[in-house]
JSON list of C-alpha atoms and ligand atoms in Angstrom, two decimals:
[
{"chain": "F", "resi": 24, "resn": "MET", "atom": "CA", "xyz": [-0.73, 8.62, -13.20]},
{"chain": "F", "resi": 25, "resn": "GLN", "atom": "CA", "xyz": [-4.36, 7.88, -12.42]},
{"chain": "F", "resi": 26, "resn": "LEU", "atom": "CA", "xyz": [-5.75, 9.04, -15.77]},
{"chain": "F", "resi": 27, "resn": "LEU", "atom": "CA", "xyz": [-3.46, 6.75, -17.76]},
{"chain": "F", "resi": 28, "resn": "GLU", "atom": "CA", "xyz": [-4.03, 3.78, -15.45]},
{"chain": "F", "resi": 29, "resn": "SER", "atom": "CA", "xyz": [-7.82, 4.16, -15.75]},
{"chain": "F", "resi": 30, "resn": "ARG", "atom": "CA", "xyz": [-7.52, 4.32, -19.53]},
{"chain": "F", "resi": 31, "resn": "ILE", "atom": "CA", "xyz": [-5.37, 1.17, -19.61]},
{"chain": "F", "resi": 32, "resn": "ILE", "atom": "CA", "xyz": [-7.97, -0.63, -17.49]},
{"chain": "F", "resi": 33, "resn": "ARG", "atom": "CA", "xyz": [-10.80, 0.59, -19.70]},
{"chain": "F", "resi": 34, "resn": "ASP", "atom": "CA", "xyz": [-9.28, 0.22, -23.19]},
{"chain": "F", "resi": 35, "resn": "GLY", "atom": "CA", "xyz": [-6.08, -1.85, -22.94]},
{"chain": "F", "resi": 36, "resn": "LYS", "atom": "CA", "xyz": [-6.09, -5.44, -24.20]},
{"chain": "F", "resi": 37, "resn": "VAL", "atom": "CA", "xyz": [-3.65, -8.08, -23.00]},
{"chain": "F", "resi": 38, "resn": "LYS", "atom": "CA", "xyz": [-2.28, -10.40, -25.69]},
{"chain": "F", "resi": 39, "resn": "ASP", "atom": "CA", "xyz": [-0.31, -13.59, -25.06]},
{"chain": "F", "resi": 40, "resn": "GLY", "atom": "CA", "xyz": [0.19, -12.66, -21.40]},
{"chain": "F", "resi": 41, "resn": "SER", "atom": "CA", "xyz": [2.95, -10.07, -21.91]},
{"chain": "F", "resi": 42, "resn": "ILE", "atom": "CA", "xyz": [1.88, -7.67, -24.69]},
{"chain": "F", "resi": 43, "resn": "LEU", "atom": "CA", "xyz": [-0.46, -4.84, -23.82]},
{"chain": "F", "resi": 44, "resn": "LYS", "atom": "CA", "xyz": [-2.33, -3.47, -26.82]},
{"chain": "F", "resi": 45, "resn": "VAL", "atom": "CA", "xyz": [-3.16, 0.19, -26.42]},
{"chain": "F", "resi": 46, "resn": "ASP", "atom": "CA", "xyz": [-3.92, 0.86, -30.07]},
{"chain": "F", "resi": 47, "resn": "SER", "atom": "CA", "xyz": [-7.13, 2.77, -29.40]},
{"chain": "F", "resi": 48, "resn": "PHE", "atom": "CA", "xyz": [-5.47, 5.63, -27.47]},
{"chain": "F", "resi": 49, "resn": "LEU", "atom": "CA", "xyz": [-1.68, 5.43, -27.51]},
{"chain": "F", "resi": 50, "resn": "ASN", "atom": "CA", "xyz": [0.05, 3.91, -30.47]},
{"chain": "F", "resi": 51, "resn": "HIS", "atom": "CA", "xyz": [-2.27, 3.62, -33.42]},
{"chain": "F", "resi": 52, "resn": "GLN", "atom": "CA", "xyz": [-5.20, 5.95, -32.77]},
{"chain": "F", "resi": 53, "resn": "MET", "atom": "CA", "xyz": [-3.77, 8.59, -30.43]},
{"chain": "F", "resi": 54, "resn": "ASP", "atom": "CA", "xyz": [-5.69, 10.51, -27.75]},
{"chain": "F", "resi": 55, "resn": "ILE", "atom": "CA", "xyz": [-3.97, 13.87, -27.89]},
{"chain": "F", "resi": 56, "resn": "GLU", "atom": "CA", "xyz": [-5.75, 15.26, -24.83]},
{"chain": "F", "resi": 57, "resn": "LEU", "atom": "CA", "xyz": [-4.40, 12.33, -22.83]},
{"chain": "F", "resi": 58, "resn": "PHE", "atom": "CA", "xyz": [-0.94, 12.97, -24.34]},
{"chain": "F", "resi": 59, "resn": "GLY", "atom": "CA", "xyz": [-1.26, 16.59, -23.18]},
{"chain": "F", "resi": 60, "resn": "GLU", "atom": "CA", "xyz": [-1.85, 15.45, -19.59]},
{"chain": "F", "resi": 61, "resn": "MET", "atom": "CA", "xyz": [1.08, 13.02, -19.86]},
{"chain": "F", "resi": 62, "resn": "ALA", "atom": "CA", "xyz": [3.28, 15.81, -21.19]},
{"chain": "F", "resi": 63, "resn": "LYS", "atom": "CA", "xyz": [2.39, 18.01, -18.18]},
{"chain": "F", "resi": 64, "resn": "GLU", "atom": "CA", "xyz": [3.40, 15.17, -15.89]},
{"chain": "F", "resi": 65, "resn": "PHE", "atom": "CA", "xyz": [6.74, 14.66, -17.67]},
{"chain": "F", "resi": 66, "resn": "TYR", "atom": "CA", "xyz": [7.32, 18.41, -17.54]},
{"chain": "F", "resi": 67, "resn": "SER", "atom": "CA", "xyz": [6.71, 18.60, -13.80]},
{"chain": "F", "resi": 68, "resn": "LEU", "atom": "CA", "xyz": [9.10, 15.68, -13.24]},
{"chain": "F", "resi": 69, "resn": "PHE", "atom": "CA", "xyz": [11.95, 17.05, -15.38]},
{"chain": "F", "resi": 70, "resn": "ALA", "atom": "CA", "xyz": [11.31, 20.83, -15.35]},
{"chain": "F", "resi": 71, "resn": "SER", "atom": "CA", "xyz": [14.48, 21.65, -13.41]},
{"chain": "F", "resi": 72, "resn": "GLU", "atom": "CA", "xyz": [16.75, 19.71, -15.77]},
{"chain": "F", "resi": 73, "resn": "ASN", "atom": "CA", "xyz": [17.11, 22.31, -18.52]},
{"chain": "F", "resi": 74, "resn": "VAL", "atom": "CA", "xyz": [16.13, 19.80, -21.20]},
{"chain": "F", "resi": 75, "resn": "ASN", "atom": "CA", "xyz": [16.84, 21.15, -24.67]},
{"chain": "F", "resi": 76, "resn": "LYS", "atom": "CA", "xyz": [16.29, 17.99, -26.80]},
{"chain": "F", "resi": 77, "resn": "ILE", "atom": "CA", "xyz": [13.82, 15.14, -26.62]},
{"chain": "F", "resi": 78, "resn": "LEU", "atom": "CA", "xyz": [14.90, 11.83, -28.12]},
{"chain": "F", "resi": 79, "resn": "THR", "atom": "CA", "xyz": [12.59, 8.97, -29.04]},
{"chain": "F", "resi": 80, "resn": "ILE", "atom": "CA", "xyz": [12.49, 6.02, -31.42]},
{"chain": "F", "resi": 81, "resn": "GLU", "atom": "CA", "xyz": [10.20, 5.50, -34.37]},
{"chain": "F", "resi": 82, "resn": "ALA", "atom": "CA", "xyz": [7.41, 4.90, -34.64]},
{"chain": "F", "resi": 83, "resn": "SER", "atom": "CA", "xyz": [5.21, 4.74, -31.58]},
{"chain": "F", "resi": 84, "resn": "GLY", "atom": "CA", "xyz": [7.23, 7.07, -29.34]},
{"chain": "F", "resi": 85, "resn": "ILE", "atom": "CA", "xyz": [6.98, 9.98, -31.74]},
{"chain": "F", "resi": 86, "resn": "GLY", "atom": "CA", "xyz": [3.47, 11.22, -30.90]},
{"chain": "F", "resi": 87, "resn": "ILE", "atom": "CA", "xyz": [4.03, 11.35, -27.14]},
{"chain": "F", "resi": 88, "resn": "ALA", "atom": "CA", "xyz": [7.47, 12.89, -27.65]},
{"chain": "F", "resi": 89, "resn": "CYS", "atom": "CA", "xyz": [6.08, 15.67, -29.83]},
{"chain": "F", "resi": 90, "resn": "ILE", "atom": "CA", "xyz": [3.37, 16.70, -27.38]},
{"chain": "F", "resi": 91, "resn": "THR", "atom": "CA", "xyz": [5.90, 16.53, -24.52]},
{"chain": "F", "resi": 92, "resn": "ALA", "atom": "CA", "xyz": [8.30, 18.72, -26.48]},
{"chain": "F", "resi": 93, "resn": "GLN", "atom": "CA", "xyz": [5.67, 21.46, -26.59]},
{"chain": "F", "resi": 94, "resn": "ALA", "atom": "CA", "xyz": [5.84, 21.62, -22.80]},
{"chain": "F", "resi": 95, "resn": "PHE", "atom": "CA", "xyz": [9.64, 21.85, -22.84]},
{"chain": "F", "resi": 96, "resn": "HIS", "atom": "CA", "xyz": [9.74, 24.19, -25.88]},
{"chain": "F", "resi": 97, "resn": "CYS", "atom": "CA", "xyz": [12.39, 22.08, -27.53]},
{"chain": "F", "resi": 98, "resn": "PRO", "atom": "CA", "xyz": [12.79, 19.95, -30.65]},
{"chain": "F", "resi": 99, "resn": "VAL", "atom": "CA", "xyz": [12.23, 16.18, -30.92]},
{"chain": "F", "resi": 100, "resn": "ILE", "atom": "CA", "xyz": [14.70, 13.83, -32.56]},
{"chain": "F", "resi": 101, "resn": "PHE", "atom": "CA", "xyz": [13.50, 10.35, -33.44]},
{"chain": "F", "resi": 102, "resn": "ALA", "atom": "CA", "xyz": [16.02, 7.56, -33.93]},
{"chain": "F", "resi": 103, "resn": "LYS", "atom": "CA", "xyz": [15.34, 5.88, -37.27]},
{"chain": "F", "resi": 104, "resn": "LYS", "atom": "CA", "xyz": [15.20, 2.12, -37.56]},
{"chain": "F", "resi": 105, "resn": "THR", "atom": "CA", "xyz": [17.10, 0.67, -40.47]},
{"chain": "F", "resi": 106, "resn": "LYS", "atom": "CA", "xyz": [18.00, -2.82, -41.54]},
{"chain": "F", "resi": 107, "resn": "THR", "atom": "CA", "xyz": [20.60, -1.50, -43.99]},
{"chain": "F", "resi": 108, "resn": "LYS", "atom": "CA", "xyz": [24.11, -2.78, -43.31]},
{"chain": "F", "resi": 109, "resn": "ASN", "atom": "CA", "xyz": [25.90, 0.14, -44.98]},
{"chain": "F", "resi": 110, "resn": "ILE", "atom": "CA", "xyz": [24.98, 3.07, -42.82]},
{"chain": "F", "resi": 111, "resn": "ALA", "atom": "CA", "xyz": [26.10, 6.42, -44.15]},
{"chain": "F", "resi": 112, "resn": "GLY", "atom": "CA", "xyz": [28.94, 8.11, -42.21]},
{"chain": "F", "resi": 113, "resn": "ASP", "atom": "CA", "xyz": [27.64, 10.94, -40.12]},
{"chain": "F", "resi": 114, "resn": "VAL", "atom": "CA", "xyz": [25.35, 9.08, -37.74]},
{"chain": "F", "resi": 115, "resn": "PHE", "atom": "CA", "xyz": [25.38, 7.68, -34.22]},
{"chain": "F", "resi": 116, "resn": "THR", "atom": "CA", "xyz": [24.12, 4.09, -34.23]},
{"chain": "F", "resi": 117, "resn": "ALA", "atom": "CA", "xyz": [23.00, 1.42, -31.79]},
{"chain": "F", "resi": 118, "resn": "LYS", "atom": "CA", "xyz": [21.54, -2.05, -32.13]},
{"chain": "F", "resi": 119, "resn": "VAL", "atom": "CA", "xyz": [18.05, -2.53, -30.72]},
{"chain": "F", "resi": 120, "resn": "GLU", "atom": "CA", "xyz": [16.17, -5.81, -30.53]},
{"chain": "F", "resi": 121, "resn": "SER", "atom": "CA", "xyz": [12.49, -5.13, -31.05]},
{"chain": "F", "resi": 122, "resn": "PHE", "atom": "CA", "xyz": [10.36, -6.56, -28.26]},
{"chain": "F", "resi": 123, "resn": "THR", "atom": "CA", "xyz": [7.22, -6.73, -30.36]},
{"chain": "F", "resi": 124, "resn": "HIS", "atom": "CA", "xyz": [8.71, -7.87, -33.68]},
{"chain": "F", "resi": 125, "resn": "GLY", "atom": "CA", "xyz": [11.65, -10.04, -32.59]},
{"chain": "F", "resi": 126, "resn": "VAL", "atom": "CA", "xyz": [13.95, -8.33, -35.14]},
{"chain": "F", "resi": 127, "resn": "THR", "atom": "CA", "xyz": [17.22, -6.50, -34.44]},
{"chain": "F", "resi": 128, "resn": "TYR", "atom": "CA", "xyz": [17.46, -3.04, -35.95]},
{"chain": "F", "resi": 129, "resn": "ASP", "atom": "CA", "xyz": [20.29, -0.60, -36.29]},
{"chain": "F", "resi": 130, "resn": "VAL", "atom": "CA", "xyz": [18.88, 2.68, -35.05]},
{"chain": "F", "resi": 131, "resn": "VAL", "atom": "CA", "xyz": [20.50, 5.85, -36.26]},
{"chain": "F", "resi": 132, "resn": "VAL", "atom": "CA", "xyz": [20.56, 9.53, -35.35]},
{"chain": "F", "resi": 133, "resn": "SER", "atom": "CA", "xyz": [22.34, 12.09, -37.46]},
{"chain": "F", "resi": 134, "resn": "LYS", "atom": "CA", "xyz": [25.40, 13.60, -35.77]},
{"chain": "F", "resi": 135, "resn": "GLU", "atom": "CA", "xyz": [24.01, 16.97, -36.84]},
{"chain": "F", "resi": 136, "resn": "PHE", "atom": "CA", "xyz": [21.33, 16.87, -34.13]},
{"chain": "F", "resi": 137, "resn": "LEU", "atom": "CA", "xyz": [23.15, 15.80, -30.94]},
{"chain": "F", "resi": 138, "resn": "SER", "atom": "CA", "xyz": [26.23, 17.42, -29.43]},
{"chain": "F", "resi": 139, "resn": "PRO", "atom": "CA", "xyz": [28.01, 17.70, -26.04]},
{"chain": "F", "resi": 140, "resn": "ASP", "atom": "CA", "xyz": [26.05, 20.88, -25.20]},
{"chain": "F", "resi": 141, "resn": "ASP", "atom": "CA", "xyz": [22.70, 19.05, -25.26]},
{"chain": "F", "resi": 142, "resn": "ARG", "atom": "CA", "xyz": [20.64, 17.94, -22.26]},
{"chain": "F", "resi": 143, "resn": "VAL", "atom": "CA", "xyz": [18.50, 15.10, -23.49]},
{"chain": "F", "resi": 144, "resn": "LEU", "atom": "CA", "xyz": [15.27, 13.60, -22.18]},
{"chain": "F", "resi": 145, "resn": "ILE", "atom": "CA", "xyz": [14.32, 10.24, -23.74]},
{"chain": "F", "resi": 146, "resn": "ILE", "atom": "CA", "xyz": [10.58, 9.64, -24.17]},
{"chain": "F", "resi": 147, "resn": "ASP", "atom": "CA", "xyz": [9.03, 6.31, -25.17]},
{"chain": "F", "resi": 148, "resn": "ASP", "atom": "CA", "xyz": [5.68, 4.57, -25.02]},
{"chain": "F", "resi": 149, "resn": "PHE", "atom": "CA", "xyz": [6.74, 1.30, -23.34]},
{"chain": "F", "resi": 150, "resn": "LEU", "atom": "CA", "xyz": [9.58, -0.07, -21.26]},
{"chain": "F", "resi": 151, "resn": "ALA", "atom": "CA", "xyz": [9.85, -3.86, -21.31]},
{"chain": "F", "resi": 152, "resn": "ASN", "atom": "CA", "xyz": [13.30, -5.48, -21.56]},
{"chain": "F", "resi": 153, "resn": "GLY", "atom": "CA", "xyz": [15.01, -2.13, -21.92]},
{"chain": "F", "resi": 154, "resn": "ALA", "atom": "CA", "xyz": [16.55, -2.67, -25.37]},
{"chain": "F", "resi": 155, "resn": "ALA", "atom": "CA", "xyz": [15.09, 0.48, -26.91]},
{"chain": "F", "resi": 156, "resn": "LEU", "atom": "CA", "xyz": [16.07, 2.63, -23.93]},
{"chain": "F", "resi": 157, "resn": "SER", "atom": "CA", "xyz": [19.60, 1.15, -23.75]},
{"chain": "F", "resi": 158, "resn": "GLY", "atom": "CA", "xyz": [20.11, 1.81, -27.46]},
{"chain": "F", "resi": 159, "resn": "LEU", "atom": "CA", "xyz": [18.94, 5.42, -27.19]},
{"chain": "F", "resi": 160, "resn": "ALA", "atom": "CA", "xyz": [21.08, 5.97, -24.08]},
{"chain": "F", "resi": 161, "resn": "SER", "atom": "CA", "xyz": [24.16, 4.67, -25.87]},
{"chain": "F", "resi": 162, "resn": "ILE", "atom": "CA", "xyz": [23.53, 7.09, -28.75]},
{"chain": "F", "resi": 163, "resn": "VAL", "atom": "CA", "xyz": [23.33, 9.98, -26.25]},
{"chain": "F", "resi": 164, "resn": "LYS", "atom": "CA", "xyz": [26.57, 8.79, -24.62]},
{"chain": "F", "resi": 165, "resn": "ASP", "atom": "CA", "xyz": [28.37, 8.53, -27.98]},
{"chain": "F", "resi": 166, "resn": "SER", "atom": "CA", "xyz": [27.33, 12.09, -28.82]},
{"chain": "F", "resi": 167, "resn": "GLY", "atom": "CA", "xyz": [28.79, 13.47, -25.59]},
{"chain": "F", "resi": 168, "resn": "ALA", "atom": "CA", "xyz": [25.41, 14.96, -24.62]},
{"chain": "F", "resi": 169, "resn": "THR", "atom": "CA", "xyz": [24.01, 14.67, -21.09]},
{"chain": "F", "resi": 170, "resn": "LEU", "atom": "CA", "xyz": [21.16, 12.22, -20.55]},
{"chain": "F", "resi": 171, "resn": "VAL", "atom": "CA", "xyz": [18.90, 13.71, -17.88]},
{"chain": "F", "resi": 172, "resn": "GLY", "atom": "CA", "xyz": [16.63, 10.66, -17.80]},
{"chain": "F", "resi": 173, "resn": "ALA", "atom": "CA", "xyz": [13.78, 8.85, -19.47]},
{"chain": "F", "resi": 174, "resn": "GLY", "atom": "CA", "xyz": [10.04, 9.46, -19.38]},
{"chain": "F", "resi": 175, "resn": "ILE", "atom": "CA", "xyz": [8.05, 6.33, -20.15]},
{"chain": "F", "resi": 176, "resn": "ALA", "atom": "CA", "xyz": [4.29, 6.09, -20.58]},
{"chain": "F", "resi": 177, "resn": "ILE", "atom": "CA", "xyz": [3.88, 2.43, -19.59]},
{"chain": "F", "resi": 178, "resn": "GLU", "atom": "CA", "xyz": [6.51, 0.35, -17.81]},
{"chain": "F", "resi": 179, "resn": "LYS", "atom": "CA", "xyz": [5.94, -3.37, -17.58]},
{"chain": "F", "resi": 180, "resn": "ALA", "atom": "CA", "xyz": [7.68, -3.70, -14.25]},
{"chain": "F", "resi": 181, "resn": "PHE", "atom": "CA", "xyz": [7.46, -7.50, -14.37]},
{"chain": "F", "resi": 182, "resn": "GLN", "atom": "CA", "xyz": [10.00, -7.39, -17.21]},
{"chain": "F", "resi": 183, "resn": "PRO", "atom": "CA", "xyz": [13.65, -6.62, -16.43]},
{"chain": "F", "resi": 184, "resn": "GLY", "atom": "CA", "xyz": [14.42, -3.37, -18.31]},
{"chain": "F", "resi": 185, "resn": "GLY", "atom": "CA", "xyz": [13.46, -0.84, -15.65]},
{"chain": "F", "resi": 186, "resn": "GLN", "atom": "CA", "xyz": [15.39, -2.46, -12.83]},
{"chain": "F", "resi": 187, "resn": "MET", "atom": "CA", "xyz": [18.44, -3.14, -15.01]},
{"chain": "F", "resi": 188, "resn": "LEU", "atom": "CA", "xyz": [18.71, 0.46, -16.22]},
{"chain": "F", "resi": 189, "resn": "ARG", "atom": "CA", "xyz": [17.94, 2.06, -12.82]},
{"chain": "F", "resi": 190, "resn": "GLU", "atom": "CA", "xyz": [20.71, -0.07, -11.31]},
{"chain": "F", "resi": 191, "resn": "LYS", "atom": "CA", "xyz": [23.05, 1.44, -13.92]},
{"chain": "F", "resi": 192, "resn": "GLY", "atom": "CA", "xyz": [22.06, 4.88, -12.64]},
{"chain": "F", "resi": 193, "resn": "MET", "atom": "CA", "xyz": [19.52, 5.99, -15.22]},
{"chain": "F", "resi": 194, "resn": "ARG", "atom": "CA", "xyz": [16.66, 8.14, -13.93]},
{"chain": "F", "resi": 195, "resn": "ILE", "atom": "CA", "xyz": [13.46, 6.58, -15.27]},
{"chain": "F", "resi": 196, "resn": "GLU", "atom": "CA", "xyz": [10.02, 8.06, -14.59]},
{"chain": "F", "resi": 197, "resn": "SER", "atom": "CA", "xyz": [7.12, 5.89, -15.73]},
{"chain": "F", "resi": 198, "resn": "LEU", "atom": "CA", "xyz": [3.55, 7.21, -15.66]},
{"chain": "F", "resi": 199, "resn": "ALA", "atom": "CA", "xyz": [1.99, 3.76, -15.27]},
{"chain": "F", "resi": 200, "resn": "ARG", "atom": "CA", "xyz": [3.90, 0.78, -13.86]},
{"chain": "F", "resi": 201, "resn": "ILE", "atom": "CA", "xyz": [2.35, -2.62, -14.41]},
{"chain": "F", "resi": 202, "resn": "LYS", "atom": "CA", "xyz": [3.09, -5.24, -11.78]},
{"chain": "F", "resi": 203, "resn": "GLY", "atom": "CA", "xyz": [1.41, -8.08, -13.61]},
{"chain": "F", "resi": 204, "resn": "MET", "atom": "CA", "xyz": [-1.19, -8.75, -16.26]},
{"chain": "F", "resi": 205, "resn": "SER", "atom": "CA", "xyz": [-3.23, -11.51, -17.80]},
{"chain": "F", "resi": 206, "resn": "GLU", "atom": "CA", "xyz": [-6.27, -11.84, -20.04]},
{"chain": "F", "resi": 207, "resn": "ASN", "atom": "CA", "xyz": [-8.28, -11.17, -16.83]},
{"chain": "F", "resi": 208, "resn": "GLY", "atom": "CA", "xyz": [-6.80, -7.73, -16.24]},
{"chain": "F", "resi": 209, "resn": "VAL", "atom": "CA", "xyz": [-3.90, -5.49, -15.36]},
{"chain": "F", "resi": 210, "resn": "GLU", "atom": "CA", "xyz": [-2.46, -4.88, -11.90]},
{"chain": "F", "resi": 211, "resn": "PHE", "atom": "CA", "xyz": [-0.43, -1.72, -11.21]},
{"chain": "F", "resi": 212, "resn": "CYS", "atom": "CA", "xyz": [2.53, -1.36, -8.82]},
{"chain": "A", "resi": 19, "resn": "5GP", "atom": "P1", "xyz": [12.01, -2.92, -24.79]},
{"chain": "A", "resi": 19, "resn": "5GP", "atom": "O1", "xyz": [13.03, -2.46, -25.78]},
{"chain": "A", "resi": 19, "resn": "5GP", "atom": "O2", "xyz": [12.05, -2.18, -23.48]},
{"chain": "A", "resi": 19, "resn": "5GP", "atom": "O3", "xyz": [12.01, -4.42, -24.61]},
{"chain": "A", "resi": 19, "resn": "5GP", "atom": "O4", "xyz": [10.59, -2.63, -25.44]},
{"chain": "A", "resi": 19, "resn": "5GP", "atom": "C1", "xyz": [10.21, -1.30, -25.68]},
{"chain": "A", "resi": 19, "resn": "5GP", "atom": "C2", "xyz": [9.64, -1.14, -27.05]},
{"chain": "A", "resi": 19, "resn": "5GP", "atom": "O5", "xyz": [8.88, -2.28, -27.45]},
{"chain": "A", "resi": 19, "resn": "5GP", "atom": "C3", "xyz": [8.71, 0.03, -27.05]},
{"chain": "A", "resi": 19, "resn": "5GP", "atom": "O6", "xyz": [9.28, 1.05, -27.84]},
{"chain": "A", "resi": 19, "resn": "5GP", "atom": "C4", "xyz": [7.40, -0.48, -27.63]},
{"chain": "A", "resi": 19, "resn": "5GP", "atom": "O7", "xyz": [7.24, 0.03, -28.93]},
{"chain": "A", "resi": 19, "resn": "5GP", "atom": "C5", "xyz": [7.53, -1.98, -27.70]},
{"chain": "A", "resi": 19, "resn": "5GP", "atom": "N1", "xyz": [6.74, -2.68, -26.66]},
{"chain": "A", "resi": 19, "resn": "5GP", "atom": "C6", "xyz": [7.25, -3.39, -25.61]},
{"chain": "A", "resi": 19, "resn": "5GP", "atom": "N2", "xyz": [6.28, -3.97, -24.91]},
{"chain": "A", "resi": 19, "resn": "5GP", "atom": "C7", "xyz": [5.12, -3.61, -25.50]},
{"chain": "A", "resi": 19, "resn": "5GP", "atom": "C8", "xyz": [3.74, -3.91, -25.21]},
{"chain": "A", "resi": 19, "resn": "5GP", "atom": "O8", "xyz": [3.36, -4.63, -24.28]},
{"chain": "A", "resi": 19, "resn": "5GP", "atom": "N3", "xyz": [2.82, -3.35, -26.03]},
{"chain": "A", "resi": 19, "resn": "5GP", "atom": "C9", "xyz": [3.16, -2.56, -27.08]},
{"chain": "A", "resi": 19, "resn": "5GP", "atom": "N4", "xyz": [2.17, -2.04, -27.80]},
{"chain": "A", "resi": 19, "resn": "5GP", "atom": "N5", "xyz": [4.45, -2.26, -27.39]},
{"chain": "A", "resi": 19, "resn": "5GP", "atom": "C10", "xyz": [5.42, -2.79, -26.60]}
]
């Protein structure tokens, strides 16, 4: 998506070679007009899939997921991160290793909000090693719902998550795919 790529080039900052900071428009300060354009793109990609739930993970996926849900006219569920060992009964859980914080979280979704009748689209801000997406997909599987695919804002295609999950059959649509990056700039696929 040209608009997102241009914005990454203009305002993105590369840290330590593999972290892209997009705090000024995506995951701290949020450009809602840009999110609206991204939502239209996700809608055109998944419009025929009868999506009735959008699933994301806290915190930085929530904004994009909410604006996307307006296009699909459906609710958003965000998986909650918890470090608590004793998780209350009625939840689906998965372990997710955080790429940016190096911590492993249990992520939980209440069983109340996902069922076999649901057709779920996962939305997230980044795809790197694929831990977040794998965890969310396993929650969808445990619930018996159908996973129609994942819409990702920025995929770092030089990291293994996208290839690994596509090889397992997951449909992943990324609006910007980064081939490589350094302090000198970002190159798209
Ligand atoms: P994965 O689980 O695919 O390794 O990483 C995805 C999650 O890590 C995303 O939900 C995102 O919050 C975070 N993340 C991964 N790479 C980056 C990055 O380069 N920049 C930022 N801001 N977040 C990232």
